[in-house]
mmCIF file of C-alpha atoms in Angstrom:
data_model
loop_
_atom_site.group_PDB
_atom_site.id
_atom_site.type_symbol
_atom_site.label_atom_id
_atom_site.label_comp_id
_atom_site.label_asym_id
_atom_site.label_seq_id
_atom_site.Cartn_x
_atom_site.Cartn_y
_atom_site.Cartn_z
ATOM 1 C CA LEU A 1 32.778 -17.514 16.689
ATOM 2 C CA ALA A 2 30.203 -16.993 13.899
ATOM 3 C CA LEU A 3 32.893 -16.020 11.402
ATOM 4 C CA GLY A 4 35.266 -18.736 12.510
ATOM 5 C CA GLU A 5 33.984 -22.019 13.825
ATOM 6 C CA LEU A 6 30.441 -21.576 12.573
ATOM 7 C CA SER A 7 31.244 -20.020 9.199
ATOM 8 C CA ALA A 8 30.210 -23.116 7.204
ATOM 9 C CA GLU A 9 26.839 -23.261 8.995
ATOM 10 C CA VAL A 10 26.282 -19.523 8.603
ATOM 11 C CA GLU A 11 27.114 -19.683 4.895
ATOM 12 C CA SER A 12 24.781 -22.650 4.435
ATOM 13 C CA THR A 13 21.949 -20.732 6.102
ATOM 14 C CA LEU A 14 22.641 -17.663 3.960
ATOM 15 C CA ASP A 15 22.619 -19.783 0.799
ATOM 16 C CA SER A 16 19.292 -21.281 1.823
ATOM 17 C CA VAL A 17 17.766 -17.850 2.506
ATOM 18 C CA ARG A 18 19.001 -16.524 -0.845
ATOM 19 C CA LYS A 19 17.631 -19.517 -2.727
ATOM 20 C CA GLU A 20 14.259 -19.402 -0.967
ATOM 21 C CA ARG A 21 14.010 -15.611 -1.337
ATOM 22 C CA GLU A 22 14.494 -15.879 -5.107
ATOM 23 C CA ALA A 23 11.966 -18.713 -5.403
ATOM 24 C CA LEU A 24 9.433 -16.902 -3.223
ATOM 25 C CA ALA A 25 9.802 -13.651 -5.174
ATOM 26 C CA ARG A 26 9.244 -15.530 -8.459
ATOM 27 C CA GLU A 27 6.088 -17.186 -7.134
ATOM 28 C CA LEU A 28 4.739 -13.952 -5.646
ATOM 29 C CA ALA A 29 5.186 -12.274 -9.041
ATOM 30 C CA ARG A 30 2.951 -14.952 -10.562
ATOM 31 C CA ILE A 31 0.002 -14.109 -8.297
ATOM 32 C CA ASP A 32 -2.434 -11.671 -9.877
ATOM 33 C CA GLY A 33 -2.711 -8.503 -7.823
ATOM 34 C CA VAL A 34 0.593 -8.989 -5.973
ATOM 35 C CA SER A 35 3.851 -7.160 -6.621
ATOM 36 C CA THR A 36 7.149 -7.219 -4.757
ATOM 37 C CA THR A 37 9.975 -4.876 -3.914
ATOM 38 C CA PRO A 38 13.435 -6.252 -4.757
ATOM 39 C CA SER A 39 15.153 -7.520 -1.619
ATOM 40 C CA GLN A 40 18.559 -8.574 -0.409
ATOM 41 C CA ALA A 41 17.247 -9.180 3.110
ATOM 42 C CA ASN A 42 15.686 -12.167 4.854
ATOM 43 C CA PHE A 43 12.224 -10.828 4.007
ATOM 44 C CA ILE A 44 10.208 -9.574 1.045
ATOM 45 C CA TRP A 45 7.908 -6.552 0.957
ATOM 46 C CA PHE A 46 4.851 -7.218 -1.140
ATOM 47 C CA ARG A 47 1.880 -5.145 -2.218
ATOM 48 C CA THR A 48 -1.635 -6.398 -2.813
ATOM 49 C CA ARG A 49 -4.691 -4.858 -4.420
ATOM 50 C CA ARG A 50 -6.694 -5.787 -1.337
ATOM 51 C CA PRO A 51 -6.049 -3.758 1.795
ATOM 52 C CA ALA A 52 -3.161 -5.162 3.827
ATOM 53 C CA GLU A 53 -5.414 -5.420 6.865
ATOM 54 C CA ASP A 54 -7.740 -7.842 5.036
ATOM 55 C CA VAL A 55 -4.868 -9.923 3.673
ATOM 56 C CA PHE A 56 -3.195 -10.003 7.087
ATOM 57 C CA GLN A 57 -6.425 -11.185 8.714
ATOM 58 C CA GLY A 58 -7.024 -13.839 6.050
ATOM 59 C CA LEU A 59 -3.507 -15.184 6.488
ATOM 60 C CA MET A 60 -3.866 -15.205 10.274
ATOM 61 C CA GLU A 61 -7.038 -17.281 9.922
ATOM 62 C CA ARG A 62 -4.907 -19.791 7.999
ATOM 63 C CA GLN A 63 -2.210 -19.727 10.695
ATOM 64 C CA ILE A 64 0.254 -17.748 8.566
ATOM 65 C CA LEU A 65 1.922 -14.782 10.236
ATOM 66 C CA VAL A 66 3.316 -11.866 8.233
ATOM 67 C CA ARG A 67 3.974 -8.248 9.169
ATOM 68 C CA SER A 68 1.475 -5.593 8.198
ATOM 69 C CA PHE A 69 1.917 -1.864 8.562
ATOM 70 C CA HIS A 70 -1.592 -0.914 7.435
ATOM 71 C CA GLY A 71 -2.173 1.037 10.639
ATOM 72 C CA ARG A 72 0.366 3.606 9.498
ATOM 73 C CA GLY A 73 -1.786 4.420 6.464
ATOM 74 C CA GLY A 74 -0.618 6.014 3.252
ATOM 75 C CA ARG A 75 1.391 3.787 0.926
ATOM 76 C CA LEU A 76 1.561 1.092 3.593
ATOM 77 C CA LYS A 77 -2.190 0.393 3.458
ATOM 78 C CA HIS A 78 -1.516 -2.315 0.869
ATOM 79 C CA GLN A 79 1.986 -3.427 1.918
ATOM 80 C CA LEU A 80 2.988 -6.510 3.892
ATOM 81 C CA ARG A 81 6.281 -8.153 4.754
ATOM 82 C CA VAL A 82 6.985 -11.876 4.768
ATOM 83 C CA THR A 83 10.092 -13.393 6.309
ATOM 84 C CA ILE A 84 11.880 -16.008 4.235
ATOM 85 C CA GLY A 85 11.278 -19.461 5.696
ATOM 86 C CA THR A 86 11.928 -23.027 4.704
ATOM 87 C CA ALA A 87 10.625 -24.321 1.383
ATOM 88 C CA GLU A 88 7.694 -25.913 3.223
ATOM 89 C CA GLU A 89 6.866 -22.736 5.146
ATOM 90 C CA ASN A 90 7.080 -20.621 2.004
ATOM 91 C CA SER A 91 4.838 -23.067 0.152
ATOM 92 C CA ALA A 92 2.221 -22.902 2.922
ATOM 93 C CA PHE A 93 2.392 -19.092 2.835
ATOM 94 C CA LEU A 94 1.933 -18.999 -0.946
ATOM 95 C CA GLN A 95 -1.026 -21.370 -0.835
ATOM 96 C CA ALA A 96 -2.723 -19.292 1.860
ATOM 97 C CA LEU A 97 -1.973 -16.018 0.062
ATOM 98 C CA ARG A 98 -3.514 -17.326 -3.158
ATOM 99 C CA GLU A 99 -6.678 -18.113 -1.207
ATOM 100 C CA VAL A 100 -6.791 -14.684 0.395
ATOM 101 C CA VAL A 101 -6.015 -12.359 -2.506
#
């Protein structure tokens, strides 16, 4: 069904995710203290100078939910993962992240 009847809708969604992922990665790269890992998925891994736990908490206070793996320690202490959203959702995330980092 997804490859047949819904293929146009699926392709449209994939195009949107690709476009938003590229735009989000570009904007993340412009934030001092933030770096990204190249992605072909519907999410982006990003690293911050501040501990991931602090960034995660600051985003939560601004009603932005990302994934943090800081509890696992090691290299993940500064890594977070954001799922690609709509342009509006990504904009809200970026604004909040700029405030937090």
